[in-house]
mmCIF file of C-alpha atoms in Angstrom:
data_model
loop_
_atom_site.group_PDB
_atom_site.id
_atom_site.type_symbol
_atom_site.label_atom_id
_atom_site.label_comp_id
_atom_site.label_asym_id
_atom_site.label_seq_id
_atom_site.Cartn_x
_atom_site.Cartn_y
_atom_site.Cartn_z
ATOM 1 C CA UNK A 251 -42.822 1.861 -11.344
ATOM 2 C CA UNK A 252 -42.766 -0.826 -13.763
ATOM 3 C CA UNK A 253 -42.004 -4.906 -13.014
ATOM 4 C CA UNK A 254 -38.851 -4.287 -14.373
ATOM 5 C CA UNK A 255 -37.596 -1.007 -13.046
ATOM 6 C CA UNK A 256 -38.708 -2.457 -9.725
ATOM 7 C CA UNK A 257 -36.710 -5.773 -10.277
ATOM 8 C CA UNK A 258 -33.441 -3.404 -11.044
ATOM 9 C CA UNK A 259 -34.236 -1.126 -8.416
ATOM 10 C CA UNK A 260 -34.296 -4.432 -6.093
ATOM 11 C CA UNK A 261 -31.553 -5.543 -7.483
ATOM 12 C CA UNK A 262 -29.391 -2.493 -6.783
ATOM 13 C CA UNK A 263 -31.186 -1.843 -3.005
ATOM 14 C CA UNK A 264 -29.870 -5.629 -2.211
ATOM 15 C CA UNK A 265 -26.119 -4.704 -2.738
ATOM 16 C CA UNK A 266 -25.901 -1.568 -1.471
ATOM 17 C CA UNK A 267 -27.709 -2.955 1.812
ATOM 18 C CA UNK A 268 -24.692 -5.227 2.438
ATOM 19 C CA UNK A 269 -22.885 -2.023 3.372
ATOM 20 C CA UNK A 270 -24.398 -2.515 7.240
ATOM 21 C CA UNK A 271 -22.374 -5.741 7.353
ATOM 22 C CA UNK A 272 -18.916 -3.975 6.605
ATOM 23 C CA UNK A 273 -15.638 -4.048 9.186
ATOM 24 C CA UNK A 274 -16.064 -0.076 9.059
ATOM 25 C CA UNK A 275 -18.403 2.511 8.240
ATOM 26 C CA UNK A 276 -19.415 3.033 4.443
ATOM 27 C CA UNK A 277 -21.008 6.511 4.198
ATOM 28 C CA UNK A 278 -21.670 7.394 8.140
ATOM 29 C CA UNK A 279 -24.558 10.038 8.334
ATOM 30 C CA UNK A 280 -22.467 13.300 9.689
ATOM 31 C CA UNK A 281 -20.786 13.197 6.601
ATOM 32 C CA UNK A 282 -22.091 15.973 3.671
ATOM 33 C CA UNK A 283 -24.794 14.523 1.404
ATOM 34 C CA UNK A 284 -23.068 14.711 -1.359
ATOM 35 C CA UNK A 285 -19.825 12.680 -0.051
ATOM 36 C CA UNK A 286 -22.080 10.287 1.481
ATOM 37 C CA UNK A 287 -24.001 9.823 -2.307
ATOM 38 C CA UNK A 288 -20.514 9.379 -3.685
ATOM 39 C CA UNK A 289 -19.222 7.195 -1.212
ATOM 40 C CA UNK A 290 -22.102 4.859 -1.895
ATOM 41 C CA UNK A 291 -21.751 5.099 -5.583
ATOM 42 C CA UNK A 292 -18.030 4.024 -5.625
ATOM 43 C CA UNK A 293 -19.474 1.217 -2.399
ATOM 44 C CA UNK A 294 -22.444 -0.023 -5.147
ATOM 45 C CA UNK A 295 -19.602 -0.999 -7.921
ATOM 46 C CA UNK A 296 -17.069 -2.448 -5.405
ATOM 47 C CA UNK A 297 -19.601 -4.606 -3.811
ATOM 48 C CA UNK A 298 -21.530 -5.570 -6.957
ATOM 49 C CA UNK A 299 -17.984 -6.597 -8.389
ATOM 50 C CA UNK A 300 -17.297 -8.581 -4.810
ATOM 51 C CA UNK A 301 -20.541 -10.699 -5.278
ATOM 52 C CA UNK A 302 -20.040 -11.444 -8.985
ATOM 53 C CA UNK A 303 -16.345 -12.963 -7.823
ATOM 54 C CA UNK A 304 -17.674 -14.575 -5.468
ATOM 55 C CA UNK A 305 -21.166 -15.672 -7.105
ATOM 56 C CA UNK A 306 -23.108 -13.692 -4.137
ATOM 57 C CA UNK A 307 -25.168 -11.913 -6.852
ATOM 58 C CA UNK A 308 -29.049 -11.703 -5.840
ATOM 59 C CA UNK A 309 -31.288 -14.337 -6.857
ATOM 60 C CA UNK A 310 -33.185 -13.663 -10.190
ATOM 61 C CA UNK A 311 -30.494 -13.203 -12.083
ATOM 62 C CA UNK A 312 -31.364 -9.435 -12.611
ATOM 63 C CA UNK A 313 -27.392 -8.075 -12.243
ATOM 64 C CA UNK A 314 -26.491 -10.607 -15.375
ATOM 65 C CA UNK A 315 -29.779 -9.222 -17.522
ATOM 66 C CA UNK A 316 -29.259 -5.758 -16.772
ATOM 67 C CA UNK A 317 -25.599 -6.151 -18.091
ATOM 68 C CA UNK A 318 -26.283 -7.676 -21.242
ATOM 69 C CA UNK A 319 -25.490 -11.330 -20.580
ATOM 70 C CA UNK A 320 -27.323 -14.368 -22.254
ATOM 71 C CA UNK A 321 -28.669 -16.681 -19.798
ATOM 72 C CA UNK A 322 -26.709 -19.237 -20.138
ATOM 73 C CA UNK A 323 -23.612 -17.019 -18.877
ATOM 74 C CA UNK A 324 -25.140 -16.452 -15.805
ATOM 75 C CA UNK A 325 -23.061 -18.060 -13.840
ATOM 76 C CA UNK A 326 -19.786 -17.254 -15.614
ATOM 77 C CA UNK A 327 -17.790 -15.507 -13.420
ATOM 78 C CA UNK A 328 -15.400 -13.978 -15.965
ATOM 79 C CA UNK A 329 -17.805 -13.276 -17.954
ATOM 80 C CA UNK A 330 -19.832 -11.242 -15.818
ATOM 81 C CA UNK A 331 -16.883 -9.470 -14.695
ATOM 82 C CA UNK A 332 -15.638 -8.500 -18.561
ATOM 83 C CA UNK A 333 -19.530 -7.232 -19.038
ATOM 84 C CA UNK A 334 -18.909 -5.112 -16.095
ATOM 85 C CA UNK A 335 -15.836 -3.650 -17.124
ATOM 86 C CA UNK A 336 -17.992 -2.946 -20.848
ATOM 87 C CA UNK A 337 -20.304 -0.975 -18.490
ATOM 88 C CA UNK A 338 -17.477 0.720 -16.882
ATOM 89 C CA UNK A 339 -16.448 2.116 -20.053
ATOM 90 C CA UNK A 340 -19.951 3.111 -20.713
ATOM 91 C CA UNK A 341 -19.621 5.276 -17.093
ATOM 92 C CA UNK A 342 -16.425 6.798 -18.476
ATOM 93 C CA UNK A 343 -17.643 7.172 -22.267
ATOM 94 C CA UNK A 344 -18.905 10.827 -23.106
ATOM 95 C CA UNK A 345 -20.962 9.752 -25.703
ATOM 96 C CA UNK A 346 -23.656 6.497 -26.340
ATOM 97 C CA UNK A 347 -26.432 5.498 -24.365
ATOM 98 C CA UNK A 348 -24.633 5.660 -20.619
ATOM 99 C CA UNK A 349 -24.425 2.588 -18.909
ATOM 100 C CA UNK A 350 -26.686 -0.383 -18.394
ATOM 101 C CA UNK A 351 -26.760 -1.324 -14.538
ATOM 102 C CA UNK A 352 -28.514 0.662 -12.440
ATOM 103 C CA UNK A 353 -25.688 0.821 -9.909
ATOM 104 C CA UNK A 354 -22.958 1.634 -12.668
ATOM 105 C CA UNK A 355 -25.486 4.488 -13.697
ATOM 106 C CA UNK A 356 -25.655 5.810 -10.274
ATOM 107 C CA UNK A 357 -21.851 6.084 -10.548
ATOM 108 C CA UNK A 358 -21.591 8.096 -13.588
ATOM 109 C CA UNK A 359 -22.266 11.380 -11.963
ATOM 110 C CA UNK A 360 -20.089 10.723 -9.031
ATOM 111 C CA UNK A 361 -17.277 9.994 -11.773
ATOM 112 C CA UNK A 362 -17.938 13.560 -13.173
ATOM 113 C CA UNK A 363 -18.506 15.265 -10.050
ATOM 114 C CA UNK A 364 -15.041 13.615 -8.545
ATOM 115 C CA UNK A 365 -13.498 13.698 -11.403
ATOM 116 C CA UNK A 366 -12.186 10.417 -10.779
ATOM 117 C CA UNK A 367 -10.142 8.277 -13.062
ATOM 118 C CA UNK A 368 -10.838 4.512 -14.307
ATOM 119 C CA UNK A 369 -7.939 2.818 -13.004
ATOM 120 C CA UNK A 370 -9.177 1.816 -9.230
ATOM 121 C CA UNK A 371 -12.089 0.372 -10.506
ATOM 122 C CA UNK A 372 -9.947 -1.587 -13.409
ATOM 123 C CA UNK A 373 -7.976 -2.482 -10.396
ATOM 124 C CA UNK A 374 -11.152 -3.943 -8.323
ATOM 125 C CA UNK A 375 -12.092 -5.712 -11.218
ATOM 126 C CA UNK A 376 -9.008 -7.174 -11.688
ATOM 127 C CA UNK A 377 -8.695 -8.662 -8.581
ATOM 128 C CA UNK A 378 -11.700 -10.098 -8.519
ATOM 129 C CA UNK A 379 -10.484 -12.184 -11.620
ATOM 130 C CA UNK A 380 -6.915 -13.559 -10.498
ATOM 131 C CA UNK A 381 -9.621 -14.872 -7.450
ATOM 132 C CA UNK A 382 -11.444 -16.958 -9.953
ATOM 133 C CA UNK A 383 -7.289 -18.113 -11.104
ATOM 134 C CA UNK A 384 -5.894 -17.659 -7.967
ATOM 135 C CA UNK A 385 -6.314 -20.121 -5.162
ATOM 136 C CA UNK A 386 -3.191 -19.725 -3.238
ATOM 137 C CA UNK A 387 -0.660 -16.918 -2.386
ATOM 138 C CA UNK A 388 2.729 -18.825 -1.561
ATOM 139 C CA UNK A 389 5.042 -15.188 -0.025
ATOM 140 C CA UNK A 390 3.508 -12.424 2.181
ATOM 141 C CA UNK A 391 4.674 -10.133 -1.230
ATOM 142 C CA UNK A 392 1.977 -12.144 -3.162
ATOM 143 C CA UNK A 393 -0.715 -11.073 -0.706
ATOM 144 C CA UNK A 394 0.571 -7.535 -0.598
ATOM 145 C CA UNK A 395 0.873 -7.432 -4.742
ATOM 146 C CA UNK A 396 -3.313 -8.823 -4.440
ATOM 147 C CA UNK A 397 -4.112 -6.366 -1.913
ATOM 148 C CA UNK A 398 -2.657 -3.411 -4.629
ATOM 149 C CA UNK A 399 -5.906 -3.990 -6.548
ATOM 150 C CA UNK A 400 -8.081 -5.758 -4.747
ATOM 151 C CA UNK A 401 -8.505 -2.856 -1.452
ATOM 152 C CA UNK A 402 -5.631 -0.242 -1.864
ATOM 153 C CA UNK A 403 -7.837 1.359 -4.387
ATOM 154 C CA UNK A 404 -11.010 1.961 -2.284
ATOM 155 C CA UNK A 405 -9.316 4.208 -0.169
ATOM 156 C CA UNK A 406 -7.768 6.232 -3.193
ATOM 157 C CA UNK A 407 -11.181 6.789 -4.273
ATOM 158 C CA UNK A 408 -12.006 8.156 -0.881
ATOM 159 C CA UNK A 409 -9.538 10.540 -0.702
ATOM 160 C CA UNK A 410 -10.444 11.702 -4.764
ATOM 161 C CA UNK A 411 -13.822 11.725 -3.575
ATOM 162 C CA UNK A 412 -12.928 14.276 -0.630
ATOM 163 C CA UNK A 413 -10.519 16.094 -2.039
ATOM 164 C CA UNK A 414 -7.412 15.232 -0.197
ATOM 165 C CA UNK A 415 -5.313 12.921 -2.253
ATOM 166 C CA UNK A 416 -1.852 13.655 -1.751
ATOM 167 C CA UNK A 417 1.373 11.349 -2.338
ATOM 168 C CA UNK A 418 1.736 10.632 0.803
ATOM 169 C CA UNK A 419 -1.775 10.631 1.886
ATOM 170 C CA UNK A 420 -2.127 7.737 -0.916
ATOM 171 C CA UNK A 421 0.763 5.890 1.312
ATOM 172 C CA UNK A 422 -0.741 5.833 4.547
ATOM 173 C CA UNK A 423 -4.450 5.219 2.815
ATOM 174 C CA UNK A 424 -3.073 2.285 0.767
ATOM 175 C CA UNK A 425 -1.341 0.563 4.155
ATOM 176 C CA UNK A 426 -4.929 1.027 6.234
ATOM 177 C CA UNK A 427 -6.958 -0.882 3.192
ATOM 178 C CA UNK A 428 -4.322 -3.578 2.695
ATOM 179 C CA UNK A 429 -4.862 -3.713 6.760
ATOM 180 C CA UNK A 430 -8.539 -4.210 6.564
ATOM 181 C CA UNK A 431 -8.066 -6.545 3.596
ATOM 182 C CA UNK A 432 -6.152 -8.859 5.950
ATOM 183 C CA UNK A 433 -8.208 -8.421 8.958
ATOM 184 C CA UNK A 434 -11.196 -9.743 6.764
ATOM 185 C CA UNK A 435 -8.724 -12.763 5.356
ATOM 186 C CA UNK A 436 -8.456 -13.669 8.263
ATOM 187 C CA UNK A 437 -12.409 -13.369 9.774
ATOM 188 C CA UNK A 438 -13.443 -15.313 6.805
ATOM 189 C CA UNK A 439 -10.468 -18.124 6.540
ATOM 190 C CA UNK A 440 -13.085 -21.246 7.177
ATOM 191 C CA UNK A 441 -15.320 -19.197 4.428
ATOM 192 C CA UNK A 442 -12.893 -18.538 1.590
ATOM 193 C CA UNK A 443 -11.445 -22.498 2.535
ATOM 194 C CA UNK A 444 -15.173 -23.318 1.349
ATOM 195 C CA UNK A 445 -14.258 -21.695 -1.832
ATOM 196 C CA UNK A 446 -10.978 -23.538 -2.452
ATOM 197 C CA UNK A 447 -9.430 -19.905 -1.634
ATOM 198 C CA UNK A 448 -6.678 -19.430 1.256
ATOM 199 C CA UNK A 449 -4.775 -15.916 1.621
ATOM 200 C CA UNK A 450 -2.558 -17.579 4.149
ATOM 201 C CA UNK A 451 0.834 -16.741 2.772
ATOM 202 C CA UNK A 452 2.114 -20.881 2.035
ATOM 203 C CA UNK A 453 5.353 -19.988 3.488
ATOM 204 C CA UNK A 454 4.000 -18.420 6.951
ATOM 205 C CA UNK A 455 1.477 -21.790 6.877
ATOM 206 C CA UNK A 456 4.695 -23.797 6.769
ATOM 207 C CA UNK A 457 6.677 -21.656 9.372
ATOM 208 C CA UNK A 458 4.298 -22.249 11.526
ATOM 209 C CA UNK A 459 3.581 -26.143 10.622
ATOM 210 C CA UNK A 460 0.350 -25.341 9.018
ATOM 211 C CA UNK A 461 -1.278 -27.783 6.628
ATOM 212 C CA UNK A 462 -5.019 -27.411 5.024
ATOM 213 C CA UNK A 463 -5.919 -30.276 7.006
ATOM 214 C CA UNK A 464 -5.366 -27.953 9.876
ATOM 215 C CA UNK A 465 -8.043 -25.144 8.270
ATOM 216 C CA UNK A 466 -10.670 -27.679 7.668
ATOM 217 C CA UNK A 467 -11.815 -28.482 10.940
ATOM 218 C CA UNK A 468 -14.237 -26.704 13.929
ATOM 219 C CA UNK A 469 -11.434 -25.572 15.801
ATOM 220 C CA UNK A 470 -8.568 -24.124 15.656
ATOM 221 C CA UNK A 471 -5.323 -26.299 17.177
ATOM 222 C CA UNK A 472 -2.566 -24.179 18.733
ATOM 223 C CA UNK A 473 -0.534 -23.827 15.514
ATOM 224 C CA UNK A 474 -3.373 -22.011 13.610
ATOM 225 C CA UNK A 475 -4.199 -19.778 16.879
ATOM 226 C CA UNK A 476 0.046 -18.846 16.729
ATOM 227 C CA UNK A 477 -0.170 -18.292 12.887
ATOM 228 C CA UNK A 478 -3.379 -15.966 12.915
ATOM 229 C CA UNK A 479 -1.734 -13.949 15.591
ATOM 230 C CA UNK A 480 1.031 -13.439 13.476
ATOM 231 C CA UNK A 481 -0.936 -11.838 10.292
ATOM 232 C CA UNK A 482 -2.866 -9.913 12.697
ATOM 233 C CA UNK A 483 -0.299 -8.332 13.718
ATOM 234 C CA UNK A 484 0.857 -7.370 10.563
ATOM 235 C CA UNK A 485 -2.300 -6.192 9.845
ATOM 236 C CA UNK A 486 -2.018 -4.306 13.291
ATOM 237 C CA UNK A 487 1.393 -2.716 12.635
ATOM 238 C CA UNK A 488 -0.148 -1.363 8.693
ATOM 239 C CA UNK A 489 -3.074 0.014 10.943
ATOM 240 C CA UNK A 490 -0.619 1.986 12.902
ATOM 241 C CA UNK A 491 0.444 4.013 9.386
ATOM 242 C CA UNK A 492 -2.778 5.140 9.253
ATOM 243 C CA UNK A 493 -2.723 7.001 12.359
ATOM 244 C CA UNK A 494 -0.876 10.100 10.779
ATOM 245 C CA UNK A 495 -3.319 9.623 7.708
ATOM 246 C CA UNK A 496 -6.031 10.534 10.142
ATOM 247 C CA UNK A 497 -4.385 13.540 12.042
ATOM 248 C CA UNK A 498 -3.844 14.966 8.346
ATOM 249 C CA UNK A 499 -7.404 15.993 7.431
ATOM 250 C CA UNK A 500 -9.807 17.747 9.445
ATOM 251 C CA UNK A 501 -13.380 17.462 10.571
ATOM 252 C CA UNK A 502 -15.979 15.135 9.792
ATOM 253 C CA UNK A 503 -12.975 13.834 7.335
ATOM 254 C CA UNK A 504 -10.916 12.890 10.613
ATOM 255 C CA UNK A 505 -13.603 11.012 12.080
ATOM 256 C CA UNK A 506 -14.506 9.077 8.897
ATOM 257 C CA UNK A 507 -10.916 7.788 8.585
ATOM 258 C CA UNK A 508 -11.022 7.102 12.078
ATOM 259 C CA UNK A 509 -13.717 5.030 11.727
ATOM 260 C CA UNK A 510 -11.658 3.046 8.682
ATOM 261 C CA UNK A 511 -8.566 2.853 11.098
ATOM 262 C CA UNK A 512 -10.861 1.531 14.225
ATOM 263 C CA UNK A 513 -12.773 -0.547 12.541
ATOM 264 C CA UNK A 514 -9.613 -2.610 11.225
ATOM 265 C CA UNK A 515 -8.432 -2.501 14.879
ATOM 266 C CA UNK A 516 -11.731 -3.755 16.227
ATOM 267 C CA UNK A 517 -11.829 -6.383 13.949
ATOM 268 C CA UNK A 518 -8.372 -7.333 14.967
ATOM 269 C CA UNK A 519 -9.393 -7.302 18.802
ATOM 270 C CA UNK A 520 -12.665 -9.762 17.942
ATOM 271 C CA UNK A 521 -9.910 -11.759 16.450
ATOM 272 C CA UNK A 522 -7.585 -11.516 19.473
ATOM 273 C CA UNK A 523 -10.603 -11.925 22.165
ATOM 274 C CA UNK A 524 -11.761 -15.192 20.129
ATOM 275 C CA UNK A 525 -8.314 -16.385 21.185
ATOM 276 C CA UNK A 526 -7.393 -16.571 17.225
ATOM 277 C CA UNK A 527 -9.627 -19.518 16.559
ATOM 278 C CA UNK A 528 -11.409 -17.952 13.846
ATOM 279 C CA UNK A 529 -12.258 -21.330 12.129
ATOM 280 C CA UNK A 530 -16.030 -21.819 13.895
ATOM 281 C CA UNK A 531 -16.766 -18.680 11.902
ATOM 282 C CA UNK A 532 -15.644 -15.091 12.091
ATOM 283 C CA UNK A 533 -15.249 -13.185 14.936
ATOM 284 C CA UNK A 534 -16.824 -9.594 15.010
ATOM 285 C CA UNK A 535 -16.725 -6.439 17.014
ATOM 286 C CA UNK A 536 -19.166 -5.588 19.117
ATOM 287 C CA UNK A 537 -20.517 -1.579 18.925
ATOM 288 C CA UNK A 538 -19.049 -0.745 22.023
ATOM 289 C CA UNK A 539 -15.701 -1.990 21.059
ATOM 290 C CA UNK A 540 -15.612 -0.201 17.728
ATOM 291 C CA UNK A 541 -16.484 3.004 19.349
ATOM 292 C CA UNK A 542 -13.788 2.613 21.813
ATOM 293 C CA UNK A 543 -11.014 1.825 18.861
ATOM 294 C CA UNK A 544 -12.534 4.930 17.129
ATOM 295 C CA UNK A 545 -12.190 7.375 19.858
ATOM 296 C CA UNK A 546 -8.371 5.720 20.678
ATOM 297 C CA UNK A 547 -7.263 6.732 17.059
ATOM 298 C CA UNK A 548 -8.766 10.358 16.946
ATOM 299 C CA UNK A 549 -6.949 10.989 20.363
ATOM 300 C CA UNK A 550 -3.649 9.552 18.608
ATOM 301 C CA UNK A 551 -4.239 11.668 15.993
ATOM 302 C CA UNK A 552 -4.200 14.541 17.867
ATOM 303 C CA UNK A 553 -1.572 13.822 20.185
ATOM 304 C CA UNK A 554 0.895 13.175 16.966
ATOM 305 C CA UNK A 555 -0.787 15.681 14.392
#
């Protein structure tokens, strides 16, 4: 292998490695080979778009060369993202030279395979721009209307991936991501307040006499602990949709969804167990816990399937 295949090869092993650090499982191994290849694929462009909104991208600067940008657009965010979305097209495109990233080109044949459409990953990358616009989200509508592109369509693309997209399928799937969206929100509100970003509805922050001021410190006070209780359980209450989504499919389907709907509720409980303070930094399940949350919603499931 060549410096440079090996640099994009690193490039692309360095992203899809963040996948261990997810709130659920990504491509678990009892899955089939080739869902577990395509549930990577689809993983590779969401998280590459994630660290180019956020400016996580590896060091080196390989991601911006490998999508065409000059070097002095490195760092631009937006621009990054609209040479993305080029590449995109290229994985859509039946004719020209294919894409230019290597993880974009390990999505092509998942796109044909799936025969999936363009419009959840337009939807990702969207999102990931109103972040570099959009600091704050003043109604609990906002948040849901952000949470339409920037998590509801991860979980269509599962369901296109295995098969099983129905209408109401689509419902359930789109209430468990918008679930796990918020769960994460609110594990990483000290992060995101590092990045001038809080997805804090303003108006629940002022119901519950919340200011910034309040955020930016080592500890939560009792106001903050009262107002993450109260988006978790939201969150909590979307997770309990999913429960019927899960009882729907069968087999090593049922388990992977019930490893989307437990993980959300384990993160919730490391939330809960940290007594809301989830300002010192974010609170996380431990295995145990996530196993237990896993085996609660497959018995659910079953008892309401």
């Amino acid at each position: 292998m060549t410096r440079p295949q090996q640099a994009r090869a690193d490039a692309a092993t360095a992203t899809l490695d963040k996948a261990a650090d997810e709130n659920f499982p990504v491509a678990p191994f009892f899955l089939p080979r080739a869902w577990r290849d395509d549930l990577m694929a689809v993983y590779g462009f969401a998280r590459l778009v994630d660290d180019i909104g956020d400016g996580d991208l590896a060091p080196g600067g390989a991601d911006a060369r490998h999508l065409g940008l000059e070097p002095g657009q490195s760092e631009d965010r937006l621009a990054a993202l609209d040479a993305l979305e080029a590449d995109l097209h290229r994985v859509f495109s039946p004719t020209g030279d294919g894409p230019r990233h290597p993880l974009m080109r390990a999505l092509r044949p998942t796109v044909r395979r799936c025969a999936l459409t363009p419009e959840p990953f337009l939807g990702l990358l969207e999102a990931n721009r109103q972040d570099q616009k959009v600091r704050r989200y003043e109604t609990y509508g906002d948040l849901l209307a952000y949470c339409e592109l920037s998590a509801n369509p991860v979980g269509r693309l599962v369901l296109q991936i295995t098969g099983t997209a129905s209408p109401e399928r689509i419902r359930r799937s789109d209430a468990v991501c918008t679930a796990l969206q918020i769960a994460e929100h609110l594990q990483d509100v000290a992060e995101d307040l590092g990045r001038d970003r809080i997805y804090l509805p303003a108006e629940d922050m002022a119901r519950f006499r919340v200011g910034e001021a309040e955020l930016a410190v080592p500890s939560a006070g009792s106001a903050v602990r009262s107002l993450v209780a109260f988006e978790a359980e939201r969150a909590r209450a979307l997770l309990d949709e999913g429960v019927p989504l899960v009882g729907s499919v069968h087999g090593r389907l049922r388990l992977l969804l019930a490893g989307f709907v437990g993980g959300g509720r384990a993160a919730l409980g490391a939330i809960s167990a940290a007594g809301f303070d989830v300002l010192p930094g974010p609170p996380k399940p431990t295995a145990p816990r996530l196993l237990r949350e896993v085996g609660d919603v497959l018995r659910r499931a079953h008892r309401e399937g």
